[in-house]
mmCIF file of C-alpha atoms in Angstrom:
data_model
loop_
_atom_site.group_PDB
_atom_site.id
_atom_site.type_symbol
_atom_site.label_atom_id
_atom_site.label_comp_id
_atom_site.label_asym_id
_atom_site.label_seq_id
_atom_site.Cartn_x
_atom_site.Cartn_y
_atom_site.Cartn_z
ATOM 1 C CA MET A 1 157.077 120.021 147.980
ATOM 2 C CA LYS A 2 157.298 123.563 149.301
ATOM 3 C CA LEU A 3 156.742 125.227 145.920
ATOM 4 C CA LEU A 4 153.402 123.456 145.471
ATOM 5 C CA GLU A 5 152.299 124.042 149.081
ATOM 6 C CA GLU A 6 153.049 127.738 148.741
ATOM 7 C CA ARG A 7 151.102 127.908 145.491
ATOM 8 C CA ILE A 8 148.128 126.152 147.087
ATOM 9 C CA LYS A 9 148.233 128.628 149.985
ATOM 10 C CA LYS A 10 148.418 131.550 147.560
ATOM 11 C CA ASP A 11 145.890 130.494 144.919
ATOM 12 C CA GLY A 12 143.877 127.619 146.416
ATOM 13 C CA ILE A 13 140.350 128.461 147.530
ATOM 14 C CA VAL A 14 138.727 126.673 150.466
ATOM 15 C CA LYS A 15 134.999 126.024 150.141
ATOM 16 C CA LYS A 16 132.464 124.550 152.533
ATOM 17 C CA GLY A 17 132.413 120.747 152.619
ATOM 18 C CA ASN A 18 136.202 120.293 152.565
ATOM 19 C CA ILE A 19 136.425 121.388 148.955
ATOM 20 C CA LEU A 20 139.773 122.789 147.831
ATOM 21 C CA LYS A 21 139.662 124.565 144.495
ATOM 22 C CA VAL A 22 142.964 124.658 142.641
ATOM 23 C CA ASP A 23 141.515 125.342 139.206
ATOM 24 C CA GLY A 24 143.661 128.436 138.720
ATOM 25 C CA PHE A 25 146.881 126.457 138.292
ATOM 26 C CA LEU A 26 146.251 122.702 138.490
ATOM 27 C CA ASN A 27 143.118 121.370 136.841
ATOM 28 C CA HIS A 28 141.323 123.906 134.649
ATOM 29 C CA GLN A 29 143.949 126.563 134.024
ATOM 30 C CA MET A 30 147.294 124.771 134.214
ATOM 31 C CA ASP A 31 150.695 126.225 135.132
ATOM 32 C CA VAL A 32 152.978 124.083 133.008
ATOM 33 C CA GLU A 33 156.133 125.539 134.545
ATOM 34 C CA LEU A 34 154.925 124.404 137.979
ATOM 35 C CA PHE A 35 154.178 120.999 136.399
ATOM 36 C CA ASP A 36 157.766 120.856 135.155
ATOM 37 C CA GLU A 37 159.070 121.413 138.688
ATOM 38 C CA MET A 38 156.698 118.695 139.897
ATOM 39 C CA GLY A 39 158.120 116.384 137.223
ATOM 40 C CA LYS A 40 161.661 116.942 138.478
ATOM 41 C CA GLU A 41 160.511 116.198 142.034
ATOM 42 C CA PHE A 42 158.767 112.962 140.985
ATOM 43 C CA LYS A 43 161.915 111.981 139.098
ATOM 44 C CA ARG A 44 163.898 112.453 142.309
ATOM 45 C CA LEU A 45 161.349 110.511 144.384
ATOM 46 C CA PHE A 46 161.136 107.591 141.906
ATOM 47 C CA ALA A 47 164.788 107.724 140.826
ATOM 48 C CA ASP A 48 165.400 104.016 141.398
ATOM 49 C CA ALA A 49 162.297 102.727 139.595
ATOM 50 C CA PRO A 50 162.777 101.416 136.015
ATOM 51 C CA ILE A 51 159.730 103.299 134.720
ATOM 52 C CA THR A 52 158.810 102.752 131.052
ATOM 53 C CA LYS A 53 155.392 104.378 130.961
ATOM 54 C CA ILE A 54 153.168 106.839 132.808
ATOM 55 C CA LEU A 55 149.474 106.053 133.195
ATOM 56 C CA THR A 56 146.861 108.673 134.051
ATOM 57 C CA ILE A 57 143.132 109.246 133.626
ATOM 58 C CA GLU A 58 141.278 111.855 131.631
ATOM 59 C CA ALA A 59 140.864 114.717 131.848
ATOM 60 C CA SER A 60 142.698 116.676 134.511
ATOM 61 C CA GLY A 61 145.483 114.133 134.992
ATOM 62 C CA ILE A 62 146.660 114.366 131.381
ATOM 63 C CA GLY A 63 148.398 117.729 131.513
ATOM 64 C CA ILE A 64 150.413 116.944 134.616
ATOM 65 C CA ALA A 65 151.248 113.450 133.347
ATOM 66 C CA CYS A 66 152.552 114.731 129.998
ATOM 67 C CA VAL A 67 154.804 117.357 131.526
ATOM 68 C CA VAL A 68 156.024 114.950 134.235
ATOM 69 C CA ALA A 69 156.743 112.327 131.547
ATOM 70 C CA GLN A 70 159.347 114.631 130.036
ATOM 71 C CA SER A 71 161.455 114.182 133.172
ATOM 72 C CA PHE A 72 161.244 110.393 132.753
ATOM 73 C CA HIS A 73 161.598 110.306 128.924
ATOM 74 C CA VAL A 74 158.692 107.858 128.645
ATOM 75 C CA PRO A 75 155.299 107.978 126.912
ATOM 76 C CA VAL A 76 152.001 108.677 128.667
ATOM 77 C CA VAL A 77 148.860 106.570 128.331
ATOM 78 C CA PHE A 78 145.592 107.968 129.571
ATOM 79 C CA ALA A 79 142.600 105.860 130.558
ATOM 80 C CA LYS A 80 139.416 107.008 128.877
ATOM 81 C CA LYS A 81 136.210 107.376 130.817
ATOM 82 C CA ALA A 82 133.762 105.842 128.358
ATOM 83 C CA LYS A 83 133.788 103.544 125.377
ATOM 84 C CA SER A 84 134.787 105.689 122.420
ATOM 85 C CA LEU A 85 133.925 104.661 118.885
ATOM 86 C CA ASN A 86 137.537 105.487 118.032
ATOM 87 C CA ILE A 87 138.889 102.714 120.247
ATOM 88 C CA ASP A 88 138.736 99.429 118.466
ATOM 89 C CA GLY A 89 140.110 96.066 119.412
ATOM 90 C CA GLU A 90 140.460 94.858 122.906
ATOM 91 C CA VAL A 91 140.683 97.036 125.961
ATOM 92 C CA PHE A 92 141.384 96.609 129.648
ATOM 93 C CA THR A 93 138.485 97.983 131.656
ATOM 94 C CA SER A 94 137.676 98.838 135.252
ATOM 95 C CA LYS A 95 134.996 100.765 137.125
ATOM 96 C CA VAL A 96 135.501 104.008 139.032
ATOM 97 C CA GLU A 97 133.054 105.760 141.317
ATOM 98 C CA SER A 98 133.195 109.541 141.029
ATOM 99 C CA PHE A 99 131.950 111.372 144.094
ATOM 100 C CA THR A 100 132.421 114.685 142.280
ATOM 101 C CA HIS A 101 130.117 113.677 139.470
ATOM 102 C CA LYS A 102 128.015 111.299 141.577
ATOM 103 C CA ARG A 103 128.160 108.356 139.215
ATOM 104 C CA VAL A 104 130.069 105.189 138.364
ATOM 105 C CA TYR A 105 131.881 105.071 135.054
ATOM 106 C CA ASP A 106 133.979 102.625 133.091
ATOM 107 C CA ILE A 107 137.607 103.400 132.373
ATOM 108 C CA ILE A 108 139.384 101.758 129.481
ATOM 109 C CA VAL A 109 142.876 101.427 128.061
ATOM 110 C CA SER A 110 143.742 99.732 124.802
ATOM 111 C CA LYS A 111 145.557 96.441 125.366
ATOM 112 C CA LYS A 112 148.164 97.659 122.864
ATOM 113 C CA PHE A 113 149.463 100.211 125.363
ATOM 114 C CA LEU A 114 149.866 98.211 128.592
ATOM 115 C CA THR A 115 151.939 95.048 128.340
ATOM 116 C CA PRO A 116 153.750 92.699 130.750
ATOM 117 C CA GLU A 117 157.019 94.427 129.787
ATOM 118 C CA ASP A 118 155.838 97.810 131.107
ATOM 119 C CA HIS A 119 156.890 99.328 134.412
ATOM 120 C CA VAL A 120 154.230 101.899 135.165
ATOM 121 C CA LEU A 121 154.086 105.071 137.237
ATOM 122 C CA VAL A 122 150.530 106.289 137.892
ATOM 123 C CA ILE A 123 150.200 110.085 137.927
ATOM 124 C CA ASP A 124 147.092 112.078 138.885
ATOM 125 C CA ASP A 125 146.256 115.564 140.086
ATOM 126 C CA PHE A 126 144.190 114.669 143.166
ATOM 127 C CA LEU A 127 143.909 111.779 145.596
ATOM 128 C CA ALA A 128 140.877 111.688 147.871
ATOM 129 C CA ASN A 129 139.030 108.379 148.294
ATOM 130 C CA GLY A 130 141.430 106.678 145.883
ATOM 131 C CA CYS A 131 138.816 105.258 143.504
ATOM 132 C CA ALA A 132 140.442 106.609 140.343
ATOM 133 C CA VAL A 133 143.915 105.389 141.328
ATOM 134 C CA MET A 134 142.578 101.947 142.306
ATOM 135 C CA GLY A 135 140.824 101.721 138.924
ATOM 136 C CA LEU A 136 144.118 102.499 137.168
ATOM 137 C CA ILE A 137 145.926 99.893 139.282
ATOM 138 C CA ASP A 138 143.287 97.321 138.268
ATOM 139 C CA LEU A 139 144.104 98.032 134.606
ATOM 140 C CA ILE A 140 147.827 97.609 135.284
ATOM 141 C CA ASN A 141 147.271 94.327 137.143
ATOM 142 C CA ASP A 142 145.031 93.004 134.358
ATOM 143 C CA SER A 143 147.727 93.791 131.789
ATOM 144 C CA GLY A 144 150.521 91.985 133.641
ATOM 145 C CA ALA A 145 152.551 95.205 133.775
ATOM 146 C CA THR A 146 154.498 96.123 136.919
ATOM 147 C CA LEU A 147 153.225 98.973 139.081
ATOM 148 C CA GLU A 148 156.249 101.006 140.150
ATOM 149 C CA GLY A 149 154.375 103.623 142.149
ATOM 150 C CA VAL A 150 151.821 106.389 142.303
ATOM 151 C CA GLY A 151 152.617 110.101 142.095
ATOM 152 C CA ILE A 152 149.958 112.596 143.157
ATOM 153 C CA ALA A 153 150.000 116.384 143.120
ATOM 154 C CA VAL A 154 147.558 117.030 145.991
ATOM 155 C CA GLU A 155 146.401 114.391 148.473
ATOM 156 C CA LYS A 156 143.495 115.052 150.793
ATOM 157 C CA GLY A 157 145.054 113.437 153.850
ATOM 158 C CA PHE A 158 141.780 113.400 155.767
ATOM 159 C CA GLN A 159 140.202 111.064 153.210
ATOM 160 C CA THR A 160 140.975 107.373 153.004
ATOM 161 C CA GLY A 161 142.693 106.920 149.630
ATOM 162 C CA GLY A 162 146.277 107.587 150.710
ATOM 163 C CA LYS A 163 146.088 105.281 153.739
ATOM 164 C CA MET A 164 144.496 102.493 151.680
ATOM 165 C CA ILE A 165 147.155 102.676 148.943
ATOM 166 C CA ARG A 166 150.092 102.850 151.403
ATOM 167 C CA GLU A 167 148.717 99.869 153.351
ATOM 168 C CA LYS A 168 148.902 97.824 150.160
ATOM 169 C CA GLY A 169 152.655 98.436 150.130
ATOM 170 C CA ILE A 170 152.448 100.627 147.044
ATOM 171 C CA HIS A 171 155.057 103.378 146.724
ATOM 172 C CA LEU A 172 152.885 106.501 146.913
ATOM 173 C CA GLU A 173 154.319 110.007 146.761
ATOM 174 C CA SER A 174 152.049 113.023 147.174
ATOM 175 C CA LEU A 175 153.748 116.370 146.608
ATOM 176 C CA ALA A 176 151.351 118.106 149.014
ATOM 177 C CA ILE A 177 149.147 116.454 151.634
ATOM 178 C CA VAL A 178 146.307 118.596 152.940
ATOM 179 C CA ASP A 179 145.315 117.414 156.420
ATOM 180 C CA GLY A 180 142.668 120.036 157.027
ATOM 181 C CA MET A 181 141.053 123.248 155.889
ATOM 182 C CA ASN A 182 139.103 126.051 157.527
ATOM 183 C CA ASP A 183 136.471 127.438 155.214
ATOM 184 C CA GLU A 184 135.909 130.493 157.430
ATOM 185 C CA THR A 185 139.524 131.661 157.570
ATOM 186 C CA GLY A 186 140.642 130.043 154.301
ATOM 187 C CA GLU A 187 143.530 128.353 156.139
ATOM 188 C CA ILE A 188 144.976 125.135 154.713
ATOM 189 C CA PHE A 189 146.978 122.760 156.918
ATOM 190 C CA PHE A 190 149.676 120.608 155.303
ATOM 191 C CA ARG A 191 151.200 117.410 156.641
ATOM 192 C CA GLU A 192 154.920 117.639 157.379
ATOM 193 C CA GLN A 193 156.769 115.330 154.946
ATOM 194 C CA MET B 1 156.517 119.090 109.724
ATOM 195 C CA LYS B 2 158.502 116.179 108.333
ATOM 196 C CA LEU B 3 159.033 114.514 111.724
ATOM 197 C CA LEU B 4 155.288 114.271 112.327
ATOM 198 C CA GLU B 5 154.512 113.147 108.760
ATOM 199 C CA GLU B 6 157.114 110.398 109.035
ATOM 200 C CA ARG B 7 155.688 109.274 112.358
ATOM 201 C CA ILE B 8 152.168 109.178 110.902
ATOM 202 C CA LYS B 9 153.455 107.103 107.969
ATOM 203 C CA LYS B 10 155.262 104.750 110.362
ATOM 204 C CA ASP B 11 152.658 104.332 113.118
ATOM 205 C CA GLY B 12 149.378 105.696 111.737
ATOM 206 C CA ILE B 13 146.788 103.103 110.739
ATOM 207 C CA VAL B 14 144.340 103.720 107.902
ATOM 208 C CA LYS B 15 140.864 102.300 108.382
ATOM 209 C CA LYS B 16 137.843 102.183 106.129
ATOM 210 C CA GLY B 17 135.779 105.387 106.070
ATOM 211 C CA ASN B 18 138.744 107.772 105.959
ATOM 212 C CA ILE B 19 139.662 107.005 109.559
ATOM 213 C CA LEU B 20 143.276 107.605 110.531
ATOM 214 C CA LYS B 21 144.263 106.081 113.854
ATOM 215 C CA VAL B 22 147.190 107.765 115.556
ATOM 216 C CA ASP B 23 146.464 106.460 119.046
ATOM 217 C CA GLY B 24 149.946 104.974 119.396
ATOM 218 C CA PHE B 25 151.641 108.362 119.736
ATOM 219 C CA LEU B 26 149.117 111.217 119.606
ATOM 220 C CA ASN B 27 145.820 110.714 121.402
ATOM 221 C CA HIS B 28 145.730 107.638 123.631
ATOM 222 C CA GLN B 29 149.378 106.777 124.109
ATOM 223 C CA MET B 30 151.261 110.062 123.821
ATOM 224 C CA ASP B 31 154.879 110.602 122.749
ATOM 225 C CA VAL B 32 155.777 113.669 124.794
ATOM 226 C CA GLU B 33 159.156 114.067 123.112
ATOM 227 C CA LEU B 34 157.405 114.353 119.747
ATOM 228 C CA PHE B 35 155.031 116.880 121.382
ATOM 229 C CA ASP B 36 158.052 118.904 122.490
ATOM 230 C CA GLU B 37 159.316 119.074 118.892
ATOM 231 C CA MET B 38 155.815 120.123 117.816
ATOM 232 C CA GLY B 39 155.902 122.864 120.462
ATOM 233 C CA LYS B 40 159.147 124.242 119.057
ATOM 234 C CA GLU B 41 157.654 124.230 115.564
ATOM 235 C CA PHE B 42 154.495 126.066 116.706
ATOM 236 C CA LYS B 43 156.715 128.585 118.481
ATOM 237 C CA ARG B 44 158.528 129.190 115.185
ATOM 238 C CA LEU B 45 155.254 129.469 113.241
ATOM 239 C CA PHE B 46 153.639 131.863 115.751
ATOM 240 C CA ALA B 47 156.849 133.693 116.679
ATOM 241 C CA ASP B 48 155.382 137.152 116.140
ATOM 242 C CA ALA B 49 152.140 136.638 118.084
ATOM 243 C CA PRO B 50 151.997 138.047 121.641
ATOM 244 C CA ILE B 51 150.460 134.858 123.038
ATOM 245 C CA THR B 52 149.528 134.890 126.748
ATOM 246 C CA LYS B 53 147.497 131.683 126.956
ATOM 247 C CA ILE B 54 146.835 128.401 125.185
ATOM 248 C CA LEU B 55 143.269 127.115 124.956
ATOM 249 C CA THR B 56 142.396 123.507 124.182
ATOM 250 C CA ILE B 57 139.566 121.063 124.746
ATOM 251 C CA GLU B 58 139.441 117.888 126.784
ATOM 252 C CA ALA B 59 140.604 115.226 126.568
ATOM 253 C CA SER B 60 143.093 114.504 123.796
ATOM 254 C CA GLY B 61 144.086 118.134 123.228
ATOM 255 C CA ILE B 62 145.343 118.602 126.781
ATOM 256 C CA GLY B 63 148.599 116.668 126.548
ATOM 257 C CA ILE B 64 149.775 118.359 123.366
ATOM 258 C CA ALA B 65 148.686 121.773 124.642
ATOM 259 C CA CYS B 66 150.595 121.410 127.927
ATOM 260 C CA VAL B 67 153.833 120.357 126.272
ATOM 261 C CA VAL B 68 153.483 123.019 123.544
ATOM 262 C CA ALA B 69 152.817 125.659 126.235
ATOM 263 C CA GLN B 70 156.305 125.090 127.609
ATOM 264 C CA SER B 71 157.731 126.538 124.392
ATOM 265 C CA PHE B 72 155.568 129.655 124.858
ATOM 266 C CA HIS B 73 155.973 129.962 128.663
ATOM 267 C CA VAL B 74 152.233 130.515 129.101
ATOM 268 C CA PRO B 75 149.488 128.633 130.978
ATOM 269 C CA VAL B 76 146.990 126.278 129.355
ATOM 270 C CA VAL B 77 143.229 126.423 129.845
ATOM 271 C CA PHE B 78 141.132 123.489 128.722
ATOM 272 C CA ALA B 79 137.452 123.686 127.867
ATOM 273 C CA LYS B 80 135.416 121.041 129.672
ATOM 274 C CA LYS B 81 132.814 119.025 127.860
ATOM 275 C CA ALA B 82 130.053 119.064 130.457
ATOM 276 C CA LYS B 83 128.982 121.030 133.466
ATOM 277 C CA SER B 84 131.089 119.772 136.339
ATOM 278 C CA LEU B 85 129.963 120.207 139.918
ATOM 279 C CA ASN B 86 133.484 121.441 140.618
ATOM 280 C CA ILE B 87 133.077 124.480 138.387
ATOM 281 C CA ASP B 88 131.255 127.206 140.213
ATOM 282 C CA GLY B 89 130.648 130.783 139.226
ATOM 283 C CA GLU B 90 130.125 131.956 135.746
ATOM 284 C CA VAL B 91 131.353 130.220 132.650
ATOM 285 C CA PHE B 92 131.565 130.904 128.938
ATOM 286 C CA THR B 93 129.759 128.188 127.042
ATOM 287 C CA SER B 94 129.363 126.984 123.464
ATOM 288 C CA LYS B 95 128.050 123.911 121.688
ATOM 289 C CA VAL B 96 130.112 121.392 119.735
ATOM 290 C CA GLU B 97 128.876 118.577 117.534
ATOM 291 C CA SER B 98 131.006 115.443 117.769
ATOM 292 C CA PHE B 99 130.794 113.196 114.732
ATOM 293 C CA THR B 100 133.029 110.666 116.483
ATOM 294 C CA HIS B 101 130.644 110.321 119.411
ATOM 295 C CA LYS B 102 127.515 111.201 117.414
ATOM 296 C CA ARG B 103 126.197 113.825 119.805
ATOM 297 C CA VAL B 104 126.158 117.531 120.600
ATOM 298 C CA TYR B 105 127.762 118.635 123.839
ATOM 299 C CA ASP B 106 128.328 121.848 125.731
ATOM 300 C CA ILE B 107 131.852 123.099 126.292
ATOM 301 C CA ILE B 108 132.598 125.487 129.117
ATOM 302 C CA VAL B 109 135.454 127.620 130.403
ATOM 303 C CA SER B 110 135.417 129.549 133.641
ATOM 304 C CA LYS B 111 135.200 133.301 133.037
ATOM 305 C CA LYS B 112 138.144 133.675 135.419
ATOM 306 C CA PHE B 113 140.508 132.178 132.854
ATOM 307 C CA LEU B 114 139.660 134.033 129.623
ATOM 308 C CA THR B 115 139.749 137.823 129.827
ATOM 309 C CA PRO B 116 139.950 140.745 127.351
ATOM 310 C CA GLU B 117 143.669 141.027 128.172
ATOM 311 C CA ASP B 118 144.394 137.507 126.871
ATOM 312 C CA HIS B 119 145.963 136.729 123.498
ATOM 313 C CA VAL B 120 145.029 133.143 122.840
ATOM 314 C CA LEU B 121 146.504 130.337 120.743
ATOM 315 C CA VAL B 122 144.102 127.430 120.219
ATOM 316 C CA ILE B 123 145.822 124.024 120.155
ATOM 317 C CA ASP B 124 144.208 120.679 119.305
ATOM 318 C CA ASP B 125 145.292 117.272 118.088
ATOM 319 C CA PHE B 126 142.937 116.897 115.114
ATOM 320 C CA LEU B 127 141.069 119.169 112.715
ATOM 321 C CA ALA B 128 138.364 117.605 110.572
ATOM 322 C CA ASN B 129 135.050 119.437 110.276
ATOM 323 C CA GLY B 130 136.267 122.193 112.592
ATOM 324 C CA CYS B 131 133.397 122.031 115.100
ATOM 325 C CA ALA B 132 135.623 121.798 118.177
ATOM 326 C CA VAL B 133 137.873 124.655 117.058
ATOM 327 C CA MET B 134 134.883 126.856 116.194
ATOM 328 C CA GLY B 135 133.423 126.158 119.632
ATOM 329 C CA LEU B 136 136.681 127.262 121.243
ATOM 330 C CA ILE B 137 136.762 130.403 119.078
ATOM 331 C CA ASP B 138 133.206 131.206 120.232
ATOM 332 C CA LEU B 139 134.418 131.078 123.847
ATOM 333 C CA ILE B 140 137.343 133.396 123.027
ATOM 334 C CA ASN B 141 135.060 135.857 121.231
ATOM 335 C CA ASP B 142 132.581 135.844 124.117
ATOM 336 C CA SER B 143 135.376 136.623 126.559
ATOM 337 C CA GLY B 144 136.715 139.604 124.627
ATOM 338 C CA ALA B 145 140.129 137.951 124.380
ATOM 339 C CA THR B 146 142.142 138.172 121.150
ATOM 340 C CA LEU B 147 142.474 135.043 119.003
ATOM 341 C CA GLU B 148 146.082 134.892 117.785
ATOM 342 C CA GLY B 149 145.779 131.668 115.846
ATOM 343 C CA VAL B 150 145.061 127.965 115.761
ATOM 344 C CA GLY B 151 147.710 125.229 115.894
ATOM 345 C CA ILE B 152 146.733 121.694 114.911
ATOM 346 C CA ALA B 153 148.771 118.508 114.887
ATOM 347 C CA VAL B 154 146.916 116.636 112.126
ATOM 348 C CA GLU B 155 144.452 118.235 109.709
ATOM 349 C CA LYS B 156 142.246 116.101 107.501
ATOM 350 C CA GLY B 157 142.591 118.264 104.407
ATOM 351 C CA PHE B 158 139.719 116.540 102.631
ATOM 352 C CA GLN B 159 137.260 117.721 105.271
ATOM 353 C CA THR B 160 135.968 121.266 105.490
ATOM 354 C CA GLY B 161 137.321 122.593 108.802
ATOM 355 C CA GLY B 162 140.650 123.913 107.567
ATOM 356 C CA LYS B 163 139.159 125.746 104.586
ATOM 357 C CA MET B 164 136.420 127.299 106.746
ATOM 358 C CA ILE B 165 138.877 128.568 109.355
ATOM 359 C CA ARG B 166 141.363 129.938 106.781
ATOM 360 C CA GLU B 167 138.546 131.732 104.924
ATOM 361 C CA LYS B 168 137.746 133.601 108.125
ATOM 362 C CA GLY B 169 141.257 135.057 107.984
ATOM 363 C CA ILE B 170 142.365 133.132 111.056
ATOM 364 C CA HIS B 171 146.039 132.168 111.233
ATOM 365 C CA LEU B 172 145.832 128.382 111.108
ATOM 366 C CA GLU B 173 148.907 126.169 111.153
ATOM 367 C CA SER B 174 148.559 122.395 110.812
ATOM 368 C CA LEU B 175 151.787 120.450 111.251
ATOM 369 C CA ALA B 176 150.584 117.684 108.947
ATOM 370 C CA ILE B 177 147.735 117.894 106.422
ATOM 371 C CA VAL B 178 146.407 114.561 105.207
ATOM 372 C CA ASP B 179 144.807 114.986 101.787
ATOM 373 C CA GLY B 180 143.916 111.362 101.264
ATOM 374 C CA MET B 181 144.297 107.791 102.424
ATOM 375 C CA ASN B 182 144.058 104.376 100.841
ATOM 376 C CA ASP B 183 142.638 101.821 103.240
ATOM 377 C CA GLU B 184 143.688 98.926 101.008
ATOM 378 C CA THR B 185 147.366 99.827 100.706
ATOM 379 C CA GLY B 186 147.601 101.835 103.945
ATOM 380 C CA GLU B 187 149.082 104.769 102.004
ATOM 381 C CA ILE B 188 148.672 108.287 103.422
ATOM 382 C CA PHE B 189 149.024 111.336 101.145
ATOM 383 C CA PHE B 190 150.230 114.580 102.676
ATOM 384 C CA ARG B 191 149.766 118.109 101.321
ATOM 385 C CA GLU B 192 153.027 119.854 100.425
ATOM 386 C CA GLN B 193 153.480 122.817 102.804
#
């Protein structure tokens, strides 16, 4: 998606260690009008899928998921990262390893909100090693719902998550795939799609 | 806002201890089309305020804030609940006591995203004792930005947050104010607005 690639080039900041900071428009400050354009693009890319629900994970996936959901006219469910006292009853649960935060955490979704009748699109801001997305897919599989696909804003193409998910035959669409960065020049190299 | 009150009556669940569960449409599963109507109502209520930015707090405020922000055509910034390794540079910080999670946590916003030029609308899903909103207002005051008001989906009118914020002369708008609940009959009593 050219609009997103151009925004990453303009406002993304390359740091040592293959870190790409997009906190000015994607995951701390959020440009909701860009998100709306991303929603229209996901709607085009998943036009044939009978999606009934969008699933994401707190916290930075929620904003994108909610704006994208408006293009699909479906509700959003977000997986929570720890057992909250406000969640009662039964939950689906999975484990996710966060390399950013250097720990493993549980993710949970109330069983009320994922059912065998649901056709689910997973939406998240970033795809790197794929642990968060695989955790969400575990929840979907446990619920008996149908996974229709995965929509990602920015994929780090030099990490393994995208390859792993595509090799499973899952319909994955990343609006921008970063294949490399140069932290001295600030250059960002995108995969042709 | 009648639409929200009716939805709370239809899908809200009253539990012992003055707990109102609205996780079917507000803060676990999220009805983004309802959020869009809430955004239009906030835009009407804050029509005269020169709002440049919406500030919320992770996690359940983010979805509402992002959809509401589309009615204002401004970006959203969300305060994070713990120091993330992905946030570098300087941050504004405040402390918030969570009665739900029975702990005190730090909230932070990058100094890049709140400046003296900003006119900020605070948006959150729930207002009870007001600790989260007051923490966000602390961040705004520290930044030199102007607080234009606070927009809440559901206020628990029998707790002290709303009164405290209004007594400070802050423009607070809650789309539904719950003045009482009956956990035996499931009845929910709304304040006339």
